[in-house]
Structures are given as C-alpha cells and as structure tokens.
PDB file of C-alpha atoms and ligand atoms in Angstrom:
ATOM      1  CA  MET A   1     -60.801  36.244  42.142  1.00 39.00           C
ATOM      2  CA  ALA A   2     -61.292  33.552  39.511  1.00 44.00           C
ATOM      3  CA  ASP A   3     -59.782  30.152  40.216  1.00 49.00           C
ATOM      4  CA  PRO A   4     -56.378  29.652  38.627  1.00 61.00           C
ATOM      5  CA  LEU A   5     -56.596  27.741  35.399  1.00 76.00           C
ATOM      6  CA  HIS A   6     -53.959  25.071  35.826  1.00 85.00           C
ATOM      7  CA  VAL A   7     -54.954  23.524  39.155  1.00 82.00           C
ATOM      8  CA  TYR A   8     -56.102  19.915  39.370  1.00 86.00           C
ATOM      9  CA  ASP A   9     -57.016  17.526  42.206  1.00 86.00           C
ATOM     10  CA  ALA A  10     -55.473  14.539  40.485  1.00 90.00           C
ATOM     11  CA  PRO A  11     -53.122  14.076  37.539  1.00 93.00           C
ATOM     12  CA  PRO A  12     -55.212  15.127  34.511  1.00 89.00           C
ATOM     13  CA  LEU A  13     -55.828  12.803  31.567  1.00 86.00           C
ATOM     14  CA  GLY A  14     -52.548  12.015  29.823  1.00 89.00           C
ATOM     15  CA  ALA A  15     -50.370  12.816  32.855  1.00 95.00           C
ATOM     16  CA  ASN A  16     -48.202  10.223  34.581  1.00 96.00           C
ATOM     17  CA  ALA A  17     -48.683   9.199  38.232  1.00 95.00           C
ATOM     18  CA  ASP A  18     -45.946  11.694  39.200  1.00 96.00           C
ATOM     19  CA  TRP A  19     -47.898  14.414  37.365  1.00 97.00           C
ATOM     20  CA  THR A  20     -45.354  14.791  34.566  1.00 98.00           C
ATOM     21  CA  ILE A  21     -46.498  15.185  30.974  1.00 97.00           C
ATOM     22  CA  PRO A  22     -44.574  15.231  27.700  1.00 97.00           C
ATOM     23  CA  GLN A  23     -43.299  18.748  26.964  1.00 98.00           C
ATOM     24  CA  ASN A  24     -44.595  18.372  23.404  1.00 97.00           C
ATOM     25  CA  TRP A  25     -42.338  21.242  22.366  1.00 98.00           C
ATOM     26  CA  GLU A  26     -43.589  21.143  18.774  1.00 98.00           C
ATOM     27  CA  ALA A  27     -47.041  22.211  19.979  1.00 98.00           C
ATOM     28  CA  PHE A  28     -45.988  25.691  21.157  1.00 98.00           C
ATOM     29  CA  SER A  29     -47.200  28.314  18.687  1.00 98.00           C
ATOM     30  CA  ALA A  30     -45.147  31.087  17.106  1.00 98.00           C
ATOM     31  CA  ASP A  31     -46.938  33.584  19.388  1.00 98.00           C
ATOM     32  CA  GLU A  32     -45.973  31.544  22.454  1.00 98.00           C
ATOM     33  CA  HIS A  33     -42.315  31.410  21.424  1.00 98.00           C
ATOM     34  CA  ALA A  34     -42.470  35.156  20.713  1.00 98.00           C
ATOM     35  CA  MET A  35     -43.810  35.767  24.235  1.00 98.00           C
ATOM     36  CA  TRP A  36     -40.785  33.895  25.645  1.00 98.00           C
ATOM     37  CA  ASP A  37     -38.438  35.923  23.431  1.00 98.00           C
ATOM     38  CA  HIS A  38     -40.019  39.186  24.565  1.00 98.00           C
ATOM     39  CA  LEU A  39     -39.723  38.291  28.254  1.00 97.00           C
ATOM     40  CA  PHE A  40     -36.215  36.904  27.790  1.00 98.00           C
ATOM     41  CA  ALA A  41     -34.974  40.061  26.022  1.00 98.00           C
ATOM     42  CA  ARG A  42     -36.503  42.347  28.649  1.00 97.00           C
ATOM     43  CA  GLN A  43     -34.963  40.444  31.572  1.00 97.00           C
ATOM     44  CA  SER A  44     -31.554  39.679  30.084  1.00 94.00           C
ATOM     45  CA  GLU A  45     -30.994  43.338  29.218  1.00 95.00           C
ATOM     46  CA  MET A  46     -31.524  44.330  32.818  1.00 94.00           C
ATOM     47  CA  LEU A  47     -29.904  41.460  34.734  1.00 96.00           C
ATOM     48  CA  PRO A  48     -26.146  42.049  34.299  1.00 95.00           C
ATOM     49  CA  GLY A  49     -25.136  43.973  37.426  1.00 96.00           C
ATOM     50  CA  ARG A  50     -28.353  42.885  39.173  1.00 98.00           C
ATOM     51  CA  ALA A  51     -28.475  39.081  39.030  1.00 98.00           C
ATOM     52  CA  ALA A  52     -26.141  36.855  41.039  1.00 98.00           C
ATOM     53  CA  GLN A  53     -23.033  35.562  39.304  1.00 98.00           C
ATOM     54  CA  ALA A  54     -24.356  32.001  39.601  1.00 98.00           C
ATOM     55  CA  PHE A  55     -27.573  32.979  37.809  1.00 98.00           C
ATOM     56  CA  LEU A  56     -25.786  34.718  34.926  1.00 98.00           C
ATOM     57  CA  ARG A  57     -23.393  31.764  34.604  1.00 98.00           C
ATOM     58  CA  GLY A  58     -26.387  29.426  34.435  1.00 98.00           C
ATOM     59  CA  VAL A  59     -28.043  31.398  31.616  1.00 98.00           C
ATOM     60  CA  ASP A  60     -24.764  31.127  29.744  1.00 98.00           C
ATOM     61  CA  VAL A  61     -24.006  27.447  30.438  1.00 98.00           C
ATOM     62  CA  LEU A  62     -27.544  26.437  29.483  1.00 98.00           C
ATOM     63  CA  LYS A  63     -27.499  28.584  26.322  1.00 98.00           C
ATOM     64  CA  LEU A  64     -30.852  30.109  27.187  1.00 98.00           C
ATOM     65  CA  GLU A  65     -30.206  32.905  24.693  1.00 97.00           C
ATOM     66  CA  LYS A  66     -31.295  30.550  21.918  1.00 97.00           C
ATOM     67  CA  PRO A  67     -34.659  31.957  20.684  1.00 98.00           C
ATOM     68  CA  GLY A  68     -37.930  30.392  21.732  1.00 98.00           C
ATOM     69  CA  ILE A  69     -39.195  28.345  24.652  1.00 98.00           C
ATOM     70  CA  PRO A  70     -36.359  25.900  25.405  1.00 98.00           C
ATOM     71  CA  ASP A  71     -36.727  22.350  24.129  1.00 98.00           C
ATOM     72  CA  TYR A  72     -36.113  20.178  27.218  1.00 98.00           C
ATOM     73  CA  ARG A  73     -34.282  17.530  25.179  1.00 98.00           C
ATOM     74  CA  GLU A  74     -31.500  20.088  24.598  1.00 98.00           C
ATOM     75  CA  LEU A  75     -31.795  21.974  27.881  1.00 98.00           C
ATOM     76  CA  ASN A  76     -31.653  18.786  29.953  1.00 98.00           C
ATOM     77  CA  ALA A  77     -28.511  17.540  28.202  1.00 98.00           C
ATOM     78  CA  ARG A  78     -26.721  20.695  29.382  1.00 98.00           C
ATOM     79  CA  LEU A  79     -28.334  20.827  32.826  1.00 98.00           C
ATOM     80  CA  MET A  80     -27.667  17.122  33.476  1.00 98.00           C
ATOM     81  CA  ALA A  81     -24.011  17.599  32.549  1.00 98.00           C
ATOM     82  CA  ALA A  82     -23.721  20.545  34.944  1.00 98.00           C
ATOM     83  CA  THR A  83     -25.451  19.213  38.079  1.00 98.00           C
ATOM     84  CA  GLY A  84     -27.484  16.080  37.337  1.00 98.00           C
ATOM     85  CA  TRP A  85     -30.755  18.056  37.418  1.00 98.00           C
ATOM     86  CA  GLN A  86     -33.454  17.922  34.768  1.00 98.00           C
ATOM     87  CA  VAL A  87     -36.598  19.868  33.963  1.00 98.00           C
ATOM     88  CA  VAL A  88     -39.857  17.956  33.633  1.00 98.00           C
ATOM     89  CA  ALA A  89     -43.118  19.339  32.276  1.00 98.00           C
ATOM     90  CA  VAL A  90     -46.231  19.416  34.504  1.00 97.00           C
ATOM     91  CA  PRO A  91     -49.712  20.792  33.797  1.00 95.00           C
ATOM     92  CA  GLY A  92     -49.516  23.403  36.576  1.00 93.00           C
ATOM     93  CA  LEU A  93     -49.231  23.387  40.356  1.00 93.00           C
ATOM     94  CA  VAL A  94     -48.700  19.887  41.703  1.00 95.00           C
ATOM     95  CA  PRO A  95     -49.412  18.648  45.257  1.00 94.00           C
ATOM     96  CA  ASP A  96     -46.718  19.430  47.844  1.00 93.00           C
ATOM     97  CA  ASP A  97     -45.559  15.837  48.313  1.00 94.00           C
ATOM     98  CA  VAL A  98     -45.236  15.344  44.545  1.00 96.00           C
ATOM     99  CA  PHE A  99     -43.332  18.621  44.222  1.00 96.00           C
ATOM    100  CA  PHE A 100     -40.877  17.722  46.999  1.00 96.00           C
ATOM    101  CA  ASP A 101     -40.347  14.218  45.639  1.00 97.00           C
ATOM    102  CA  HIS A 102     -39.334  15.696  42.281  1.00 98.00           C
ATOM    103  CA  LEU A 103     -36.881  18.114  43.918  1.00 98.00           C
ATOM    104  CA  ALA A 104     -35.376  15.412  46.123  1.00 98.00           C
ATOM    105  CA  ASN A 105     -34.684  13.472  42.922  1.00 98.00           C
ATOM    106  CA  ARG A 106     -33.213  16.406  40.978  1.00 98.00           C
ATOM    107  CA  ARG A 107     -36.238  17.021  38.801  1.00 98.00           C
ATOM    108  CA  PHE A 108     -37.676  20.523  38.564  1.00 98.00           C
ATOM    109  CA  PRO A 109     -41.363  20.574  37.561  1.00 98.00           C
ATOM    110  CA  ALA A 110     -42.120  23.358  35.083  1.00 98.00           C
ATOM    111  CA  GLY A 111     -45.624  24.496  34.132  1.00 97.00           C
ATOM    112  CA  ASN A 112     -46.135  23.609  30.489  1.00 97.00           C
ATOM    113  CA  PHE A 113     -47.829  26.830  29.401  1.00 97.00           C
ATOM    114  CA  ILE A 114     -46.819  30.438  28.923  1.00 97.00           C
ATOM    115  CA  ARG A 115     -48.545  33.632  30.078  1.00 97.00           C
ATOM    116  CA  THR A 116     -50.815  35.492  27.662  1.00 96.00           C
ATOM    117  CA  PRO A 117     -50.265  39.143  26.642  1.00 95.00           C
ATOM    118  CA  ASP A 118     -52.651  40.458  29.338  1.00 94.00           C
ATOM    119  CA  GLN A 119     -50.580  38.590  31.999  1.00 94.00           C
ATOM    120  CA  ILE A 120     -47.157  39.953  30.997  1.00 93.00           C
ATOM    121  CA  ASP A 121     -46.407  41.609  34.328  1.00 85.00           C
ATOM    122  CA  TYR A 122     -48.367  39.509  36.747  1.00 83.00           C
ATOM    123  CA  LEU A 123     -49.786  36.032  36.845  1.00 87.00           C
ATOM    124  CA  GLN A 124     -50.705  33.947  39.833  1.00 85.00           C
ATOM    125  CA  GLU A 125     -49.386  30.621  38.629  1.00 91.00           C
ATOM    126  CA  PRO A 126     -45.848  29.647  37.677  1.00 95.00           C
ATOM    127  CA  ASP A 127     -45.607  29.435  33.872  1.00 97.00           C
ATOM    128  CA  VAL A 128     -42.709  28.140  31.795  1.00 98.00           C
ATOM    129  CA  PHE A 129     -40.990  31.539  31.800  1.00 98.00           C
ATOM    130  CA  HIS A 130     -40.995  31.764  35.601  1.00 98.00           C
ATOM    131  CA  ASP A 131     -40.085  28.108  36.030  1.00 98.00           C
ATOM    132  CA  VAL A 132     -37.392  27.812  33.377  1.00 98.00           C
ATOM    133  CA  PHE A 133     -35.912  31.305  33.097  1.00 98.00           C
ATOM    134  CA  GLY A 134     -36.420  32.022  36.809  1.00 98.00           C
ATOM    135  CA  HIS A 135     -35.445  28.723  38.439  1.00 98.00           C
ATOM    136  CA  VAL A 136     -33.324  26.680  36.073  1.00 98.00           C
ATOM    137  CA  PRO A 137     -30.178  28.863  35.736  1.00 98.00           C
ATOM    138  CA  MET A 138     -29.529  28.520  39.495  1.00 98.00           C
ATOM    139  CA  LEU A 139     -29.943  24.735  39.186  1.00 98.00           C
ATOM    140  CA  ALA A 140     -26.846  24.721  36.960  1.00 98.00           C
ATOM    141  CA  ASP A 141     -24.850  25.876  40.010  1.00 98.00           C
ATOM    142  CA  PRO A 142     -23.526  22.840  41.941  1.00 98.00           C
ATOM    143  CA  VAL A 143     -24.050  24.370  45.400  1.00 98.00           C
ATOM    144  CA  PHE A 144     -27.552  25.678  44.730  1.00 98.00           C
ATOM    145  CA  ALA A 145     -28.382  22.377  43.015  1.00 98.00           C
ATOM    146  CA  ASP A 146     -27.561  20.537  46.273  1.00 98.00           C
ATOM    147  CA  TYR A 147     -29.540  23.088  48.301  1.00 98.00           C
ATOM    148  CA  MET A 148     -32.664  22.355  46.259  1.00 98.00           C
ATOM    149  CA  VAL A 149     -32.230  18.610  46.813  1.00 98.00           C
ATOM    150  CA  ALA A 150     -31.894  19.255  50.560  1.00 97.00           C
ATOM    151  CA  TYR A 151     -35.041  21.385  50.437  1.00 97.00           C
ATOM    152  CA  GLY A 152     -36.974  18.631  48.671  1.00 97.00           C
ATOM    153  CA  LYS A 153     -35.925  16.030  51.251  1.00 96.00           C
ATOM    154  CA  GLY A 154     -36.674  18.480  54.074  1.00 96.00           C
ATOM    155  CA  GLY A 155     -40.051  19.221  52.528  1.00 95.00           C
ATOM    156  CA  LEU A 156     -41.023  15.549  52.559  1.00 95.00           C
ATOM    157  CA  ARG A 157     -39.941  15.303  56.225  1.00 94.00           C
ATOM    158  CA  SER A 158     -41.794  18.519  57.166  1.00 94.00           C
ATOM    159  CA  LEU A 159     -45.090  16.952  56.081  1.00 94.00           C
ATOM    160  CA  GLY A 160     -44.696  14.416  58.912  1.00 93.00           C
ATOM    161  CA  PHE A 161     -44.268  17.245  61.437  1.00 93.00           C
ATOM    162  CA  GLY A 162     -47.153  19.303  60.061  1.00 93.00           C
ATOM    163  CA  ALA A 163     -44.550  22.017  59.547  1.00 94.00           C
ATOM    164  CA  LEU A 164     -44.773  22.689  55.830  1.00 94.00           C
ATOM    165  CA  HIS A 165     -46.254  26.111  56.519  1.00 93.00           C
ATOM    166  CA  LYS A 166     -43.035  27.135  58.289  1.00 95.00           C
ATOM    167  CA  LEU A 167     -40.642  25.431  55.884  1.00 95.00           C
ATOM    168  CA  ALA A 168     -42.387  26.991  52.881  1.00 95.00           C
ATOM    169  CA  ARG A 169     -41.141  30.356  54.169  1.00 97.00           C
ATOM    170  CA  LEU A 170     -37.577  29.167  53.618  1.00 97.00           C
ATOM    171  CA  TYR A 171     -38.376  28.379  49.983  1.00 97.00           C
ATOM    172  CA  TRP A 172     -40.171  31.683  49.582  1.00 98.00           C
ATOM    173  CA  TYR A 173     -37.444  33.897  51.033  1.00 98.00           C
ATOM    174  CA  THR A 174     -34.548  32.068  49.335  1.00 98.00           C
ATOM    175  CA  VAL A 175     -35.501  30.160  46.177  1.00 98.00           C
ATOM    176  CA  GLU A 176     -38.215  32.629  45.156  1.00 98.00           C
ATOM    177  CA  PHE A 177     -37.183  36.004  46.621  1.00 98.00           C
ATOM    178  CA  GLY A 178     -33.597  35.655  47.806  1.00 98.00           C
ATOM    179  CA  LEU A 179     -30.859  38.292  47.656  1.00 98.00           C
ATOM    180  CA  ILE A 180     -27.149  37.536  47.947  1.00 98.00           C
ATOM    181  CA  ALA A 181     -24.302  39.783  49.095  1.00 98.00           C
ATOM    182  CA  GLU A 182     -21.575  39.692  46.449  1.00 98.00           C
ATOM    183  CA  PRO A 183     -18.263  41.588  46.465  1.00 97.00           C
ATOM    184  CA  ASP A 184     -19.742  44.298  44.212  1.00 96.00           C
ATOM    185  CA  GLY A 185     -22.984  44.654  46.190  1.00 98.00           C
ATOM    186  CA  LEU A 186     -26.378  43.019  46.621  1.00 98.00           C
ATOM    187  CA  ARG A 187     -27.600  40.804  43.804  1.00 98.00           C
ATOM    188  CA  ILE A 188     -30.854  38.948  43.119  1.00 98.00           C
ATOM    189  CA  TYR A 189     -31.060  35.166  42.758  1.00 98.00           C
ATOM    190  CA  GLY A 190     -34.680  34.340  43.681  1.00 98.00           C
ATOM    191  CA  ALA A 191     -36.746  33.109  40.733  1.00 98.00           C
ATOM    192  CA  GLY A 192     -39.726  35.305  41.616  1.00 97.00           C
ATOM    193  CA  ILE A 193     -37.487  38.357  41.305  1.00 97.00           C
ATOM    194  CA  VAL A 194     -35.335  37.480  38.302  1.00 97.00           C
ATOM    195  CA  SER A 195     -38.421  36.543  36.268  1.00 97.00           C
ATOM    196  CA  SER A 196     -40.182  39.844  37.128  1.00 96.00           C
ATOM    197  CA  TYR A 197     -39.274  43.105  35.425  1.00 95.00           C
ATOM    198  CA  GLY A 198     -40.661  45.338  38.156  1.00 96.00           C
ATOM    199  CA  GLU A 199     -39.382  43.357  41.136  1.00 97.00           C
ATOM    200  CA  SER A 200     -35.871  43.030  39.643  1.00 97.00           C
ATOM    201  CA  ILE A 201     -35.597  46.785  40.147  1.00 97.00           C
ATOM    202  CA  PHE A 202     -37.675  47.118  43.314  1.00 98.00           C
ATOM    203  CA  ALA A 203     -35.859  44.387  45.260  1.00 98.00           C
ATOM    204  CA  LEU A 204     -32.458  46.029  44.852  1.00 98.00           C
ATOM    205  CA  ASP A 205     -33.049  49.757  44.408  1.00 98.00           C
ATOM    206  CA  ASP A 206     -36.268  50.738  46.127  1.00 98.00           C
ATOM    207  CA  PRO A 207     -36.169  52.305  49.630  1.00 98.00           C
ATOM    208  CA  SER A 208     -39.471  50.652  50.582  1.00 98.00           C
ATOM    209  CA  PRO A 209     -38.626  47.033  51.541  1.00 98.00           C
ATOM    210  CA  ASN A 210     -36.516  45.792  54.450  1.00 98.00           C
ATOM    211  CA  ARG A 211     -33.326  43.939  53.549  1.00 98.00           C
ATOM    212  CA  ILE A 212     -32.256  41.711  56.427  1.00 98.00           C
ATOM    213  CA  GLY A 213     -29.318  39.349  56.902  1.00 98.00           C
ATOM    214  CA  PHE A 214     -30.300  35.671  56.554  1.00 98.00           C
ATOM    215  CA  ASP A 215     -31.090  33.936  59.831  1.00 98.00           C
ATOM    216  CA  LEU A 216     -32.960  30.632  59.535  1.00 97.00           C
ATOM    217  CA  LEU A 217     -35.089  30.847  62.690  1.00 97.00           C
ATOM    218  CA  ARG A 218     -35.953  34.512  62.141  1.00 98.00           C
ATOM    219  CA  LEU A 219     -36.844  33.873  58.525  1.00 98.00           C
ATOM    220  CA  MET A 220     -39.088  30.918  59.376  1.00 97.00           C
ATOM    221  CA  ARG A 221     -41.047  33.127  61.797  1.00 98.00           C
ATOM    222  CA  THR A 222     -41.741  35.701  59.101  1.00 97.00           C
ATOM    223  CA  GLU A 223     -45.001  35.913  57.195  1.00 95.00           C
ATOM    224  CA  TYR A 224     -44.940  36.746  53.489  1.00 95.00           C
ATOM    225  CA  ARG A 225     -47.258  38.116  50.854  1.00 93.00           C
ATOM    226  CA  ILE A 226     -48.064  36.446  47.568  1.00 92.00           C
ATOM    227  CA  ASP A 227     -50.000  39.284  45.922  1.00 89.00           C
ATOM    228  CA  ASP A 228     -47.407  42.030  45.427  1.00 94.00           C
ATOM    229  CA  TYR A 229     -43.727  42.950  45.789  1.00 96.00           C
ATOM    230  CA  GLN A 230     -42.183  41.639  49.017  1.00 97.00           C
ATOM    231  CA  GLN A 231     -41.866  43.856  52.090  1.00 97.00           C
ATOM    232  CA  ASN A 232     -38.791  41.940  53.300  1.00 97.00           C
ATOM    233  CA  TYR A 233     -35.886  40.406  51.477  1.00 98.00           C
ATOM    234  CA  PHE A 234     -33.387  38.154  53.265  1.00 98.00           C
ATOM    235  CA  VAL A 235     -29.754  38.433  52.180  1.00 98.00           C
ATOM    236  CA  ILE A 236     -27.499  35.360  52.215  1.00 98.00           C
ATOM    237  CA  PRO A 237     -23.726  35.842  52.463  1.00 98.00           C
ATOM    238  CA  SER A 238     -23.095  32.993  49.981  1.00 98.00           C
ATOM    239  CA  LEU A 239     -24.759  29.947  48.460  1.00 98.00           C
ATOM    240  CA  GLU A 240     -22.354  27.792  50.480  1.00 98.00           C
ATOM    241  CA  HIS A 241     -23.709  29.317  53.690  1.00 98.00           C
ATOM    242  CA  LEU A 242     -27.300  28.627  52.635  1.00 98.00           C
ATOM    243  CA  LEU A 243     -26.509  24.994  51.836  1.00 98.00           C
ATOM    244  CA  LYS A 244     -24.469  24.473  54.993  1.00 98.00           C
ATOM    245  CA  VAL A 245     -27.129  25.881  57.330  1.00 97.00           C
ATOM    246  CA  THR A 246     -29.830  23.819  55.647  1.00 96.00           C
ATOM    247  CA  VAL A 247     -28.012  20.486  55.770  1.00 96.00           C
ATOM    248  CA  GLU A 248     -26.512  21.001  59.241  1.00 96.00           C
ATOM    249  CA  THR A 249     -29.702  22.145  60.977  1.00 95.00           C
ATOM    250  CA  ASP A 250     -31.832  19.550  62.704  1.00 94.00           C
ATOM    251  CA  PHE A 251     -35.267  20.826  61.697  1.00 94.00           C
ATOM    252  CA  ALA A 252     -37.287  18.731  64.193  1.00 94.00           C
ATOM    253  CA  PRO A 253     -36.222  20.776  67.262  1.00 95.00           C
ATOM    254  CA  LEU A 254     -36.416  23.928  65.139  1.00 96.00           C
ATOM    255  CA  TYR A 255     -40.069  23.210  64.349  1.00 95.00           C
ATOM    256  CA  ALA A 256     -40.715  22.665  68.076  1.00 95.00           C
ATOM    257  CA  GLN A 257     -39.016  25.980  68.845  1.00 96.00           C
ATOM    258  CA  LEU A 258     -41.070  27.741  66.154  1.00 96.00           C
ATOM    259  CA  GLU A 259     -44.297  26.377  67.657  1.00 94.00           C
ATOM    260  CA  ALA A 260     -43.457  28.223  70.875  1.00 95.00           C
ATOM    261  CA  LEU A 261     -42.544  31.526  69.219  1.00 96.00           C
ATOM    262  CA  PRO A 262     -44.967  34.066  67.741  1.00 96.00           C
ATOM    263  CA  ASP A 263     -44.777  34.808  64.040  1.00 97.00           C
ATOM    264  CA  ILE A 264     -43.153  38.084  63.031  1.00 97.00           C
ATOM    265  CA  ALA A 265     -45.445  40.482  61.191  1.00 95.00           C
ATOM    266  CA  ILE A 266     -44.528  41.120  57.604  1.00 95.00           C
ATOM    267  CA  ALA A 267     -42.628  44.414  57.826  1.00 94.00           C
ATOM    268  CA  ASP A 268     -41.356  44.285  61.429  1.00 97.00           C
ATOM    269  CA  ILE A 269     -37.709  44.673  62.337  1.00 97.00           C
ATOM    270  CA  VAL A 270     -36.894  42.786  65.564  1.00 97.00           C
ATOM    271  CA  PRO A 271     -33.970  42.819  68.025  1.00 97.00           C
ATOM    272  CA  GLY A 272     -31.100  40.756  66.661  1.00 97.00           C
ATOM    273  CA  ASP A 273     -31.840  41.552  63.016  1.00 98.00           C
ATOM    274  CA  GLU A 274     -28.865  42.356  60.844  1.00 98.00           C
ATOM    275  CA  VAL A 275     -30.517  45.315  59.142  1.00 98.00           C
ATOM    276  CA  ILE A 276     -29.057  46.077  55.734  1.00 98.00           C
ATOM    277  CA  THR A 277     -31.957  48.348  54.766  1.00 97.00           C
ATOM    278  CA  HIS A 278     -34.622  49.505  57.205  1.00 98.00           C
ATOM    279  CA  GLY A 279     -37.286  50.021  54.564  1.00 98.00           C
ATOM    280  CA  THR A 280     -39.643  52.985  54.535  1.00 98.00           C
ATOM    281  CA  GLN A 281     -42.522  50.630  53.523  1.00 97.00           C
ATOM    282  CA  TYR A 282     -44.021  53.550  51.587  1.00 97.00           C
ATOM    283  CA  TYR A 283     -44.886  51.263  48.678  1.00 97.00           C
ATOM    284  CA  ALA A 284     -46.932  48.789  50.724  1.00 96.00           C
ATOM    285  CA  ARG A 285     -48.553  51.569  52.782  1.00 95.00           C
ATOM    286  CA  ALA A 286     -49.619  53.504  49.691  1.00 94.00           C
ATOM    287  CA  LYS A 287     -51.498  50.409  48.532  1.00 85.00           C
ATOM    288  CA  GLY A 288     -52.717  49.435  52.005  1.00 71.00           C
TER     289      GLY A 288
HETATM  290  N1  HBI B   1     -46.012  22.889  41.893  1.00 64.72           N
HETATM  291  N2  HBI B   1     -45.557  23.151  39.650  1.00 64.72           N
HETATM  292  C1  HBI B   1     -45.344  23.510  40.930  1.00 64.72           C
HETATM  293  N3  HBI B   1     -44.472  24.504  41.190  1.00 64.72           N
HETATM  294  C2  HBI B   1     -44.226  24.903  42.482  1.00 64.72           C
HETATM  295  O1  HBI B   1     -43.409  25.806  42.714  1.00 64.72           O
HETATM  296  C3  HBI B   1     -44.920  24.266  43.532  1.00 64.72           C
HETATM  297  C4  HBI B   1     -45.817  23.247  43.200  1.00 64.72           C
HETATM  298  N4  HBI B   1     -46.503  22.614  44.168  1.00 64.72           N
HETATM  299  C5  HBI B   1     -46.305  22.917  45.531  1.00 64.72           C
HETATM  300  C6  HBI B   1     -45.345  23.983  45.825  1.00 64.72           C
HETATM  301  N5  HBI B   1     -44.722  24.598  44.866  1.00 64.72           N
HETATM  302  C7  HBI B   1     -45.096  24.321  47.271  1.00 64.72           C
HETATM  303  O2  HBI B   1     -45.072  23.132  48.000  1.00 64.72           O
HETATM  304  C8  HBI B   1     -43.788  25.054  47.545  1.00 64.72           C
HETATM  305  O3  HBI B   1     -43.891  26.373  47.075  1.00 64.72           O
HETATM  306  C9  HBI B   1     -43.440  25.080  49.005  1.00 64.72           C
HETATM  307 FE1   FE B   2     -41.161  29.540  41.504  1.00 64.72          FE
END
C-alpha cells in the first residue's frame, strides 16, 4: 500500500511547534466545499434514530447544517461557549504526545484537507469530514468533553508506562467506534461510525459483529482492526459511566494487570462478557 499522504516526521514548513497550522478557510475550493456538503447530507439524513442524542444535539448546537466546510472562527465560538473546547487545524496525523497534549488542553486537531471523490467511502487518514463531523459534535457535550480531556491526560501518562498500545484500544472502542444504550435502543456515537455511511448501518443493524457491554479491562485486552468494519462494538450504558470509570480508575495497576493477561482475539466472546449480540461474523469470514 502507498504511504499515506499527510504524514510527516516533524512539523512541516509553516506549521507551529505544536503542529497546528492556520485553517486558511478561504483556500478551500468550491469542489472541496461540495464534497463536505455531499457527505454531510448523506450522513445527516441517516443519523436521526441511529446517532446518540448527544451527537445530534451537538450537530444542532454547532449549526453544522450551514453549507460548506465549517469556518473554525465561527465553529469555535459555539464550541467554546458549550464546553471550552476548540478545533485546531493540523496537516495530518501528529505524533502521539502532541495529540494527547492538545486533547488534555481542550484542543481537537483536525486534518486540514478533505477526501477526494475516489476516497468517498474509505480513506486511511482522518480528513476534515471525519475529524469535524465525526468528532466535534460529541465535544459539545459537557460529559464527553471531560472524558476526552481525561483521555488526553491519561495518554500522556501512558507513554511513561509504555502502555499506549493498550490505552489506544480505549480510544478506538469508545471515541472512534463506541455504541451507547439509550432508552429507545442502541445508538452510535463513535466518530469512525458516524462519519461512515456503511458502518453507520452495519454497526447497529448487521448480525455479523459482536456487541458487548463496556468493561474497561476486557476492552483493553481486545485487539482491533483498522482496515474494515469492526468485529466487536462495546456498548456503554451512559456517557457519565464512561467518564466516571475513566477518571476513577488507577491505570498504573491496570497496565500491570494487562501485562499479565493474554490479549483477546478480535471476535472472541469470553466468560464474563455481557453479550448484547453474539455476532455471526459472516461479514469478516467472507472476506477472510
Ligand atoms: N493525529 N491528527 C491526528 N488525529 C488523530 O486521531 C491522532 C493523531 N495522532 C495520534 C493518534 N491519533 C493516536 O495517538 C490515537 O489514535 C491513540
Ligand atoms: Fe478519529
């Protein structure tokens, strides 16, 4: 596979030491704004009844329905008022420590480019549609906003324990691919799902994947795939629960415990799991 385009070893020319760059909103072309509008229309038509209440509220509060790639000067005024978070533009993936430092300080780094027509349904790197449409609505929720700060601080600490590999699973299975149990049924809140047309349907409706009640230790033992729809989704009972577990857990002994336990293979169900769906895994097997 070709190397991703927006990966650098050091802040590229014109970037600040923290890897941020000016959004330069005026530089986006009409075609780029039209790509945003296309993706926005496709997702927002499908998401009522599928996306978490907090996500839908965020889209509303932030007025993301305004056409075009959002101008951060306007978006940040609304986001700041809601939770004290802001979006900052970056050239692409940034190093882990830089990423965590931004989160710990209520800044969400967003890739300052948008997918091209041949990448509509899949791209390897987070673009502005994934980062802003996928992540930012949840950051307008006060509880989720605090969870992301806690994750950023925990991420910085995990580097000292050599435990990022384990902690990254928490980000993956919550922030990127999380489901939440709401009174009317399961809903999606993970940015990787809500920004994907196919996975927005698959994650909720398909018989293939496992859906398992959230358990921090179990989740952090579980491998994940980055190349296709997930084979497991973890379901939180509420955002409050997610925040509470994350801030009340002492991760140092948890990392020690994880060192002594084997990882759990991607599609396995293990004793103690709260199984909401025992998936058929037909989808992954058919591709296998
Ligand atoms: N950089 N721009 C950007 N976006 C990310 O989501 C990101 C990153 N750098 C590192 C990183 N994520 C990982 O550390 C986390 O997924 C754990
Ligand atoms: Fe993401």
